[in-house]
Coordinates of C-alpha atoms in Angstrom, one line a residue:
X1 CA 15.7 -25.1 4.0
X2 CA 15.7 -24.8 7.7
X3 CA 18.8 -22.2 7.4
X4 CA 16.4 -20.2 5.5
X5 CA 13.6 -19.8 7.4
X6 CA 15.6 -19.3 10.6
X7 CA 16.6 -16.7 9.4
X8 CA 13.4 -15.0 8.8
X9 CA 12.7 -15.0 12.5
X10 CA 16.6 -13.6 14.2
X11 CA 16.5 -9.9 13.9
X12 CA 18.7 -9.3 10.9
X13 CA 18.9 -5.7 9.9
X14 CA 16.8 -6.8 6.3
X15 CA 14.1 -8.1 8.7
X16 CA 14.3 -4.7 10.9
X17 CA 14.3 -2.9 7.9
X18 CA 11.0 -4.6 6.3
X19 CA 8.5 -4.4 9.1
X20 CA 9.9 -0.9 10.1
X21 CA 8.1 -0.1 6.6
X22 CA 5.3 -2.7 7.1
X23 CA 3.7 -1.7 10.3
X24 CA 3.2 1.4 10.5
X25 CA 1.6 1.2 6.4
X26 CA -0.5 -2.1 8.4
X27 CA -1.5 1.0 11.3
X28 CA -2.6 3.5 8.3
X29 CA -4.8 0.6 7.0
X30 CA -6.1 -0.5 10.2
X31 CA -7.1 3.7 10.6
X32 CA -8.6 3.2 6.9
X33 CA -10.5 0.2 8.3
X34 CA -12.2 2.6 11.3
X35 CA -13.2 5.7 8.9
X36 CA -15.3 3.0 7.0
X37 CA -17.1 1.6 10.4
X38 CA -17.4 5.0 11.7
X39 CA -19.3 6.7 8.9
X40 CA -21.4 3.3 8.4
X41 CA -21.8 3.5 12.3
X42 CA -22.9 7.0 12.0
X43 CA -25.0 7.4 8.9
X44 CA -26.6 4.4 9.7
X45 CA -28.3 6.0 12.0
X46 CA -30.1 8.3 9.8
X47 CA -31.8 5.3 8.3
X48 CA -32.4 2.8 5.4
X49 CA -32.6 5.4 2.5
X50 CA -29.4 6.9 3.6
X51 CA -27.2 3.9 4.7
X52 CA -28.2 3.1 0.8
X53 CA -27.0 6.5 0.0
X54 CA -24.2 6.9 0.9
X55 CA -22.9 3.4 0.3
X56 CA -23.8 3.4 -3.2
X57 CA -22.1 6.8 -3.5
X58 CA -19.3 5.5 -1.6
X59 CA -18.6 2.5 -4.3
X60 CA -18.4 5.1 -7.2
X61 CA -16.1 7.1 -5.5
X62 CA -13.9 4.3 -4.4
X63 CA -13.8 3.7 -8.1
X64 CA -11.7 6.9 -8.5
X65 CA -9.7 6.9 -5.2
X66 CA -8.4 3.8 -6.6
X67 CA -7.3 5.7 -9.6
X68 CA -5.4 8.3 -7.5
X69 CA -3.9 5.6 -5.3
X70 CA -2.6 3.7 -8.0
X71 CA -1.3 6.8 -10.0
X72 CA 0.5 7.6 -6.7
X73 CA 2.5 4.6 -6.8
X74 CA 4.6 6.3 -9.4
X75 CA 5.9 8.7 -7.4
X76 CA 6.7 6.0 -4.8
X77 CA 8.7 3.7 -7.5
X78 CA 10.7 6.8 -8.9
X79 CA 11.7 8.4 -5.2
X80 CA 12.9 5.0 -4.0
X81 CA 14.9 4.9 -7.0
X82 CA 16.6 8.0 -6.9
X83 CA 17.4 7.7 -3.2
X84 CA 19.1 4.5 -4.1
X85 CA 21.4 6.1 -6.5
X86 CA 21.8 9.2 -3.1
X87 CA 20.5 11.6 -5.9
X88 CA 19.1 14.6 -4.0
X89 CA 17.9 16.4 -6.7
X90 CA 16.4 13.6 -8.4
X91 CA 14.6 13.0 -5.2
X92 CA 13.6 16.5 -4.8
X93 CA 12.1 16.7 -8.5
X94 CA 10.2 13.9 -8.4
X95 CA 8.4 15.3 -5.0
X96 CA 7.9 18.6 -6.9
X97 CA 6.7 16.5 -10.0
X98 CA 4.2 14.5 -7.9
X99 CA 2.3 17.4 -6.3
X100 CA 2.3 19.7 -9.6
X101 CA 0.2 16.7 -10.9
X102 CA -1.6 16.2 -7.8
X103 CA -2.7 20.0 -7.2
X104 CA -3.7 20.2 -11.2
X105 CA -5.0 16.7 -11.7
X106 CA -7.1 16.8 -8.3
X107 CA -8.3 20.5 -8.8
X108 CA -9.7 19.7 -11.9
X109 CA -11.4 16.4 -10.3
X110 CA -12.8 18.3 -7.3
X111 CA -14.5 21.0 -9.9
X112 CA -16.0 18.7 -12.4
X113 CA -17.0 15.9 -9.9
X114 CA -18.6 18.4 -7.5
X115 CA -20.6 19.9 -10.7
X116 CA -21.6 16.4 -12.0
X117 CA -22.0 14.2 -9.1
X118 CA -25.7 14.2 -9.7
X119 CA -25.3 13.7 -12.9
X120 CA -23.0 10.7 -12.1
X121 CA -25.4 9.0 -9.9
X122 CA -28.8 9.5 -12.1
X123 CA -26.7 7.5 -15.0
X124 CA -26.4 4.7 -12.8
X125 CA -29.1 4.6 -10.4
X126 CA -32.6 3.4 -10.1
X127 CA -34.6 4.5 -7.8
X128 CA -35.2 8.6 -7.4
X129 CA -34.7 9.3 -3.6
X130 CA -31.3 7.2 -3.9
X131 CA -30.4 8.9 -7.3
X132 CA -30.6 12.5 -5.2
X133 CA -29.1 11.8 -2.0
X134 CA -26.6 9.7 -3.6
X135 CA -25.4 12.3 -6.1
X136 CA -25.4 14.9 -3.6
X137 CA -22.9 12.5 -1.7
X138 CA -20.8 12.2 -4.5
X139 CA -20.7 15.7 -5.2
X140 CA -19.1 16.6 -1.9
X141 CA -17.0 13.3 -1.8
X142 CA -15.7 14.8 -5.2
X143 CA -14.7 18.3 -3.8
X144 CA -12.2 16.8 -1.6
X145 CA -10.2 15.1 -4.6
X146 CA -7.5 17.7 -4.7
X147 CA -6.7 17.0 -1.0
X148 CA -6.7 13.1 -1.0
X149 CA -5.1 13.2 -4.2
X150 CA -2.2 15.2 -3.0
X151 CA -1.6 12.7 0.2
X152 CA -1.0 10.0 -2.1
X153 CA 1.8 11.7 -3.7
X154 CA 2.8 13.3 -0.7
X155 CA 2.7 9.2 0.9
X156 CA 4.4 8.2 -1.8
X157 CA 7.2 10.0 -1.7
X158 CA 7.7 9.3 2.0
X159 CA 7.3 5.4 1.5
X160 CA 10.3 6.2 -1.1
X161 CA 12.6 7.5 1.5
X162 CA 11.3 5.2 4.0
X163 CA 9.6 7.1 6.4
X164 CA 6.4 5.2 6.2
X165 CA 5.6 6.4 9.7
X166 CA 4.8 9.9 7.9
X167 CA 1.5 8.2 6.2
X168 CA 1.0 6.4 9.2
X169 CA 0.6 9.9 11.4
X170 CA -1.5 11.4 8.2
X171 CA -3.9 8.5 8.0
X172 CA -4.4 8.3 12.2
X173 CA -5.2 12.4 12.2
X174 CA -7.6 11.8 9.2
X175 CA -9.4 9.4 11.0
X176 CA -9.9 11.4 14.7
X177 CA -11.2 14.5 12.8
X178 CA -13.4 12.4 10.0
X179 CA -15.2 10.7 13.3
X180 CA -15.3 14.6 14.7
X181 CA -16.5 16.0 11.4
X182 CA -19.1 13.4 10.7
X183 CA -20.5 14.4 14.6
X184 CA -20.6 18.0 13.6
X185 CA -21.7 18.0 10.2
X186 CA -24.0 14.8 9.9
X187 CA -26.2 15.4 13.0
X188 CA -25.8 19.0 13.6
X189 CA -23.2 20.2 16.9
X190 CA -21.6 23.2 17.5
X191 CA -24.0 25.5 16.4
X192 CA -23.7 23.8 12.9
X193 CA -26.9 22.8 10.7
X194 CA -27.7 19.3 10.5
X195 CA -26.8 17.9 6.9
X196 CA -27.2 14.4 7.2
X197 CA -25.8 12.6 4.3
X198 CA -24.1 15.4 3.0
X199 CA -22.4 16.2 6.1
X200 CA -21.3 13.1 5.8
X201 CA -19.8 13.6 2.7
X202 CA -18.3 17.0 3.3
X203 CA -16.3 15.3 7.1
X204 CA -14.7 13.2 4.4
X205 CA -13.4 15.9 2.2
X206 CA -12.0 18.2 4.5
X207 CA -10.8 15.6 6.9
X208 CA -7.9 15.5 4.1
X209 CA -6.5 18.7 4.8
X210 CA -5.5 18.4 8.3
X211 CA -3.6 14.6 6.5
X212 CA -2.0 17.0 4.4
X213 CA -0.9 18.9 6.8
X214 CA 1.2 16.5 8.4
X215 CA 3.0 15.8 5.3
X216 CA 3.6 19.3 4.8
X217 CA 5.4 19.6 8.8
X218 CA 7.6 16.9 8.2
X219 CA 9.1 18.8 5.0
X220 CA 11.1 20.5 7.9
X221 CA 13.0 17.7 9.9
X222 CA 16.2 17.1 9.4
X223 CA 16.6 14.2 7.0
X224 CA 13.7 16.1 4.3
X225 CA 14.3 19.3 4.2
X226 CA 17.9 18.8 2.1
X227 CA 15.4 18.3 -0.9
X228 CA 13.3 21.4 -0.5
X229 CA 16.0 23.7 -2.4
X230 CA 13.8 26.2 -4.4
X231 CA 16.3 25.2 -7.7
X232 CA 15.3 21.7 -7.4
X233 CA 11.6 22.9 -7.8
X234 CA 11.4 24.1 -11.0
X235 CA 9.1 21.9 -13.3
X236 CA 10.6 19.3 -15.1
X237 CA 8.9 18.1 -18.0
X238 CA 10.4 15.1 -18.5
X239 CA 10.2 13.8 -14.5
X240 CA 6.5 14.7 -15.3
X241 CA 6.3 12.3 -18.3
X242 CA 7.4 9.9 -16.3
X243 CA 5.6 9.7 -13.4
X244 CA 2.8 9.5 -16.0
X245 CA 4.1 6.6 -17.6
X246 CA 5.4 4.4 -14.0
X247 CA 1.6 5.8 -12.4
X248 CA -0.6 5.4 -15.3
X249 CA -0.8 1.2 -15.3
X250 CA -0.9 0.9 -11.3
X251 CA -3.7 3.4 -11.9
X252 CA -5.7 1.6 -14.3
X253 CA -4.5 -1.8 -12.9
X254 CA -6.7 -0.3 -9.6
X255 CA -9.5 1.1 -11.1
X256 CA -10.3 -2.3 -14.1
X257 CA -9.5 -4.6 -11.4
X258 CA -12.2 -2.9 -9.0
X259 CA -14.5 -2.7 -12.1
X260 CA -14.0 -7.0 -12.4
X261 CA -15.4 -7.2 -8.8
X262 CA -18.3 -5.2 -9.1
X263 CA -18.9 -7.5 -11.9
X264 CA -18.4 -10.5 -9.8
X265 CA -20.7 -8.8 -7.2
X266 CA -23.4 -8.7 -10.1
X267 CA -23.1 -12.2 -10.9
X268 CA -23.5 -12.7 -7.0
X269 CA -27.2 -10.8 -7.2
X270 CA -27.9 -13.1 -10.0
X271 CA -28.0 -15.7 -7.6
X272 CA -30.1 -13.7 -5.3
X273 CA -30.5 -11.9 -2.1
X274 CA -28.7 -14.2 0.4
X275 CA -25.7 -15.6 -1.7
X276 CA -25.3 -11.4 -2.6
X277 CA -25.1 -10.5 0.9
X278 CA -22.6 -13.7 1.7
X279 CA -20.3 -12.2 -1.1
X280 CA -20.5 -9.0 0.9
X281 CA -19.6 -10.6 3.9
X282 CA -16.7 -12.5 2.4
X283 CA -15.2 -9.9 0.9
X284 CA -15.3 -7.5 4.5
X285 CA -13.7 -10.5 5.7
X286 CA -10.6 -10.6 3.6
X287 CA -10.4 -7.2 4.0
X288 CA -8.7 -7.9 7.2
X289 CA -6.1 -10.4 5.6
X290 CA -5.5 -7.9 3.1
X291 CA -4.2 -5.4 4.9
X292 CA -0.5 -7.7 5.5
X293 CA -0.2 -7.9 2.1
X294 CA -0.7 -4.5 1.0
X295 CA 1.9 -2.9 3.9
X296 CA 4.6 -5.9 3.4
X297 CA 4.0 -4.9 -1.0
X298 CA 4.7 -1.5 0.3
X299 CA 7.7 -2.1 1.9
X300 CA 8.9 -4.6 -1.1
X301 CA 8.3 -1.5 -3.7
X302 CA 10.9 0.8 -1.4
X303 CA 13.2 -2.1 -0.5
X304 CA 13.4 -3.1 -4.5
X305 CA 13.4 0.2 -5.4
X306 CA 16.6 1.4 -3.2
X307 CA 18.1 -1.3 -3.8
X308 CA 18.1 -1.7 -7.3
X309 CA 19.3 2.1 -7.8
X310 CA 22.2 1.5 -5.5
X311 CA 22.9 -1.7 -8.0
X312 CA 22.2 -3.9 -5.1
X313 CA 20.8 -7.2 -7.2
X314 CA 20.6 -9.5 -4.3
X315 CA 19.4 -7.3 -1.5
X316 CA 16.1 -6.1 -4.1
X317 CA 15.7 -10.3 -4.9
X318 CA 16.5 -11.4 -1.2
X319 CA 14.3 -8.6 0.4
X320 CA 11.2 -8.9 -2.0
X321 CA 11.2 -13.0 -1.4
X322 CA 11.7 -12.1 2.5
X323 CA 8.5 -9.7 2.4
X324 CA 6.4 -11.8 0.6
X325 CA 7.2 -14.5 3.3
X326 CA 6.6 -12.5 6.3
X327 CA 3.4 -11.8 4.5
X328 CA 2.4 -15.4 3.9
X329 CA 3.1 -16.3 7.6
X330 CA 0.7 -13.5 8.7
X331 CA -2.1 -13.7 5.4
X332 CA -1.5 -17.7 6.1
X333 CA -2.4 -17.7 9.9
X334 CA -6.0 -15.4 9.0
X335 CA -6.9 -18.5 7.0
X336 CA -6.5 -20.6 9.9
X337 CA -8.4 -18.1 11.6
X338 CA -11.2 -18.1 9.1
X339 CA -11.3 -21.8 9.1
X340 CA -11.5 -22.5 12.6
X341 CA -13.4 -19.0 13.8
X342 CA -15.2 -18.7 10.3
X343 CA -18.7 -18.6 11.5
X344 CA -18.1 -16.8 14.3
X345 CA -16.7 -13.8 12.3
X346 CA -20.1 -14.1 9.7
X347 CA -22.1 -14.1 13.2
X348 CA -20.4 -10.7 14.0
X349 CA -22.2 -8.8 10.5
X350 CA -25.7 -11.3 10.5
X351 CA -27.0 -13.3 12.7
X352 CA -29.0 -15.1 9.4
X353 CA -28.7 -18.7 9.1
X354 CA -29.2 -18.9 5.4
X355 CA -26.4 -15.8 5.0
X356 CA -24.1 -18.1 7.5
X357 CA -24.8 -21.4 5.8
X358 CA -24.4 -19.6 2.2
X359 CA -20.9 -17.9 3.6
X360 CA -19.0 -20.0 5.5
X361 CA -17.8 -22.8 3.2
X362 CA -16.9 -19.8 0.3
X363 CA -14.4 -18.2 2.9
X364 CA -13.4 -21.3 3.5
X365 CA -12.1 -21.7 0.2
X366 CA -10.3 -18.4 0.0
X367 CA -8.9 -18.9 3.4
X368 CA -7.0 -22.0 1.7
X369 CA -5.0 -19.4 -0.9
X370 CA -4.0 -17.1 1.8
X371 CA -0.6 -17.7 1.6
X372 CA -0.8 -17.6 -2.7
X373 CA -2.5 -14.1 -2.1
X374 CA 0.3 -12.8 0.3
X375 CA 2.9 -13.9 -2.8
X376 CA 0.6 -12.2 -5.2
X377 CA 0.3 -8.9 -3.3
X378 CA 4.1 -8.5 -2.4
X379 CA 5.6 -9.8 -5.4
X380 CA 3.0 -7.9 -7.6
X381 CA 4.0 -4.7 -5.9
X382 CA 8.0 -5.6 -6.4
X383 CA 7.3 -6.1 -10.0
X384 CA 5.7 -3.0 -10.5
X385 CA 8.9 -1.2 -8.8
X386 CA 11.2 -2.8 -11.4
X387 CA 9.7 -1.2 -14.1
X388 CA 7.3 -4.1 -15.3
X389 CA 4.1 -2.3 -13.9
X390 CA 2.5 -2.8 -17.8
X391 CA 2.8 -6.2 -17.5
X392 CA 1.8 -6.7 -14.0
X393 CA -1.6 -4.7 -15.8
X394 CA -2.0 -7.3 -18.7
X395 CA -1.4 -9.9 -16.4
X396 CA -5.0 -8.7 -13.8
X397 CA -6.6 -7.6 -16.7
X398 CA -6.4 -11.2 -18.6
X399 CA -6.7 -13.0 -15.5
X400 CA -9.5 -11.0 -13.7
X401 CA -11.9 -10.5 -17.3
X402 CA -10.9 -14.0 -19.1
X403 CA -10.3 -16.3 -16.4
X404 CA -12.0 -15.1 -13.2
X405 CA -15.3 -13.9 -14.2
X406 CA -16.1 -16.3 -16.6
X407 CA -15.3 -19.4 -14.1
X408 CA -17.4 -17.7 -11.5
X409 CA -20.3 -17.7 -14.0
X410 CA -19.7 -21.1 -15.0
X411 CA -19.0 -22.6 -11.3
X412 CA -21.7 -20.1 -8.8
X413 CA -24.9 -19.8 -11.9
X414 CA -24.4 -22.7 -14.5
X415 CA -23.0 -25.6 -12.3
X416 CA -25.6 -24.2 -9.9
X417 CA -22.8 -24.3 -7.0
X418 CA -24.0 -21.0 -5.6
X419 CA -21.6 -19.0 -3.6
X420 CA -19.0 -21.3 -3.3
X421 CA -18.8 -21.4 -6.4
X422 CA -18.5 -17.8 -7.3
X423 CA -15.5 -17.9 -4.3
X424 CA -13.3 -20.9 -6.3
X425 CA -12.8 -18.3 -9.1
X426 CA -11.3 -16.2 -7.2
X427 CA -9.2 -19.4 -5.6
X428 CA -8.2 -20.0 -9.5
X429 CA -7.5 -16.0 -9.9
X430 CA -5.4 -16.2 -6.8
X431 CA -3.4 -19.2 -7.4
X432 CA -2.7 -17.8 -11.0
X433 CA -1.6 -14.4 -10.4
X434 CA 1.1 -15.9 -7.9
X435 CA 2.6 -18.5 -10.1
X436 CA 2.4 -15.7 -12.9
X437 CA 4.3 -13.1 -10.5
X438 CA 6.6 -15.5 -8.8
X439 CA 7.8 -17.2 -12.0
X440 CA 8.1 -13.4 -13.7
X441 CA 10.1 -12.3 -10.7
X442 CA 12.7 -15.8 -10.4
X443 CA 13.2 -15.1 -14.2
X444 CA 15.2 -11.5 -13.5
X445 CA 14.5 -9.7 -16.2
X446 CA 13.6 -6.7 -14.1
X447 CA 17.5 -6.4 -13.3
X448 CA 18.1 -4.8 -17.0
X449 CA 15.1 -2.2 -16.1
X450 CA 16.4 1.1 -15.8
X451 CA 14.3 3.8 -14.4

C-alpha cells in the first residue's frame, strides 16, 4: 500500500502525463469561473430587475450549453481512440465529422433560439418585466450557439490528441474580450449605444469567435496540420453516426442531470427564503472543488482512450485509478477546507446570520464525500470513454430522479431537517454513484468495447 501511493508523488512519466492534461483543463475552468463573476459583477450594477434577468436567462441557457458540452464529448472519446490506434485519417474524420455537426446543429440553434427566446422565457416566467428582459437575454445568448458549439468540438478534438493547452488558450481569450465586450456593449463605450442586459448577452456570443479562432491557428503547427488533408475531409456518414451515438448519452446525461438540480433547488424554496439562498451558496461553493474533478475526468477520457486503441489494458486501468486519485487528494483537501474555513467562505457571498447558520453544517456534509465525488467524476468520465457512456446515463438518471430527489424531500421537508437535510441526499447520491462507477470499472468489461 505504501508502494502505491509513493508512487503517486515521484514524477513518473504517467504522472507527467496526467496533470499535463489536468491543469491547463483546471486553468480553462478557473477562466469559466471569472466570465460568471464578471458579468454578475457588471450587470449587477444595472440593478435588481436585471441581476434577476439575466440570471434567470442564464439558467435556461446553461440548460442547453450543457447539451453541446456533453454532445462534444463524443468527439473527444472517438479522436483519443483513433490516435491510439496512430490512425491519421481516422483522426482527421472525426475532426471534420465534429464541426459538420457543430456548424449545422449550432446554426440551426442560433436561428430558432434567437427567434423564440421570448417565447422561451414567457413559458416559464412570472412576472412581465422579467419575462421581457429575460427573453431578450436569451435571445442573444442563443445567437451565439453556432460559435460555442463549434469550440466544444473543436476542444474535444484537441483533448483527444492531448493538447489540452489548446482549450486552455481559447477559454483565457474568451474571457479577456467577454469582460471587454460586456464594458462596451452593457454600459455604452466607444461610441457604442448602451444596451444594458442585452449587451450583456450579445459580449457573450461573440466573445466565442475570437475562442474559435484560436482553435482554428493551431490547425497549422506542426503536430495538427498532418490531418488537415482535403481527402480526409469528405463527409463520412458513418463517423457522423457515430459521434451521434458516443455524444448523444453524455449529452442527455448533462442536460437530465441539471434538470434534477433545479428540481432539488425547488424543493430548497419549499423550505423558504433562507434555506433557498443557503442551497445557492453551497452549491457556488462546490463549484470550486469541482473543477479537480472535471480536468483530472478530462485527462482520464484521453488517457483511457489512447490507451485502449493502442491495446494498452493496464496503462487505460492504471492511469484512470491514478487520476481519480490525484483528484481525491485535491477534491479531498477542499473538504478540509470547507470544514475548517466553512463559514468564512459563506461570510464572503452574505454576511446573514440565518443564511450562515442554515449553510454551514449542509457543506459540511458534502465536504465529507469529497473524496467519493473526485472517484465519481474521474471514473464516470473513464467509463464513458470505454464505450459504456449509456450506462453511465441510466446509472445518474436512476440515481439523481429515484434516489436523490426523493431522499431530499423526505430528509430537508418531511423529517423537517431543513437544509441539511436536502445536502445528505446528495451525500447518498455521491456515495452511490462512486461505488456504482468504481465497482463497473474493477469489473473490466469495458476491455471487450470496441469503438
Amino acid at each position: 500500500m505504501f508502494h502505491k501511493l509513493r508512487r503517486i508523488f515521484l514524477p513518473t512519466r504517467l504522472n507527467r502525463k496526467i496533470l499535463s492534461m489536468a491543469i491547463p483543463v483546471f486553468f480553462s475552468m478557473l477562466s469559466n469561473t471569472a466570465i460568471m463573476i464578471a458579468d454578475t459583477a457588471m450587470v449587477g450594477k444595472l440593478g435588481a430587475l436585471s441581476i434577476a434577468s439575466a440570471g434567470f436567462g442564464g439558467i435556461v441557457y446553461f440548460t442547453v450549453l450543457a447539451f453541446l458540452m456533453g454532445s462534444s464529448m463524443g468527439v473527444q472519446i472517438l479522436t483519443s481512440r483513433r490516435f491510439g490506434e496512430k490512425s491519421e485519417e481516422g483522426i482527421a474524420k472525426t475532426a471534420a465529422s465534429g464541426i459538420y455537426l457543430a456548424l449545422a446543429l449550432g446554426s440551426v440553434l442560433s436561428i430558432l433560439g434567437f427567434l423564440g427566446g421570448e417565447a422561451i422565457m414567457d413559458f416559464l416566467g412570472d412576472d412581465p418585466e422579467v419575462i421581457h428582459l429575460s427573453g431578450v437575454y436569451l435571445s442573444y445568448r442563443f445567437a451565439g450557439t453556432v460559435f460555442f458549439f463549434l469550440i466544444f468540438a473543436l476542444r474535444g478534438f484537441f483533448d483527444g490528441i492531448g493538447l489540452m493547452h489548446v482549450g486552455m488558450i481559447s477559454s483565457i481569450l474568451i474571457t479577456v474580450c467577454n469582460i471587454f465586450f460586456n464594458w462596451i456593449f452593457i454600459y455604452g463605450n466607444l461610441g457604442f449605444p448602451a444596451w444594458g442586459v442585452k449587451g450583456a448577452a450579445f459580449a457573450s456570443a461573440i466573445a466565442g469567435i475570437p475562442g474559435a479562432l484560436v482553435f482554428i491557428f493551431f490547425f497549422f503547427v506542426k503536430d495538427v496540420k498532418c490531418y488537415f488533408r482535403l481527402s480526409y475531409w469528405v463527409p463520412d456518414w458513418a463517423v457522423l453516426k457515430e459521434l451521434g451515438y458516443l455524444g448523444f448519452a453524455p449529452a442527455l446525461e448533462s442536460s437530465l442531470t441539471n434538470v434534477s438540480f433545479v428540481g432539488f433547488t425547488k424543493l430548497a424554496g419549499m423550505l423558504g427564503t433562507v434555506p433557498l439562498a443557503a442551497t445557492n451558496i453551497v452549491l457556488t461553493c462546490l463549484s470550486l472543488s469541482f473543477m479537480p474533478g472535471f480536468s483530472f475526468g478530462i485527462a482520464a477520457t484521453t488517457i483511457l482512450g489512447q490507451a485502449m486503441g493502442a491495446g494498452k489494458i493496464r496503462l487505460a486501468y492504471e492511469g484512470t485509478f491514478r487520476s481519480a486519485t490525484f483528484s481525491a487528494i485535491m477534491m479531498g483537501s477542499m473538504g478540509v477546507i470547507f470544514i475548517v474555513f466553512g463559514k468564512s467562505l459563506i461570510q464572503f457571498f452574505t454576511l446573514d446570520p440565518l443564511v450562515l447558520l442554515e449553510a454551514y453544517p449542509a457543506l459540511c456534509v458534502v465536504a465529507l464525500i469529497q473524496v467519493g465525488d473526485a472517484y465519481h467524476m474521474v471514473i464516470g468520465s473513464a467509463l464513458r470513454s470505454a464505450g459504456l457512456m449509456y450506462w453511465v446515463l441510466y446509472a445518474y438518471l436512476g440515481v439523481s430522479f429515484f434516489i436523490m430527489l426523493p431522499f431530499a424531500y423526505f430528509f430537508g421537508i418531511y423529517l423537517g431537517f431543513g437544509t441539511v437535510g436536502l445536502w445528505s441526499s446528495i451525500f447518498i447520491w455521491l456515495f452511490i454513484l462512486a461505488l456504482l462507477f468504481v465497482k463497473k470499472f474493477r469489473q473490466k468489461e469495458w476491455v471487450q468495447i470496441r469503438i
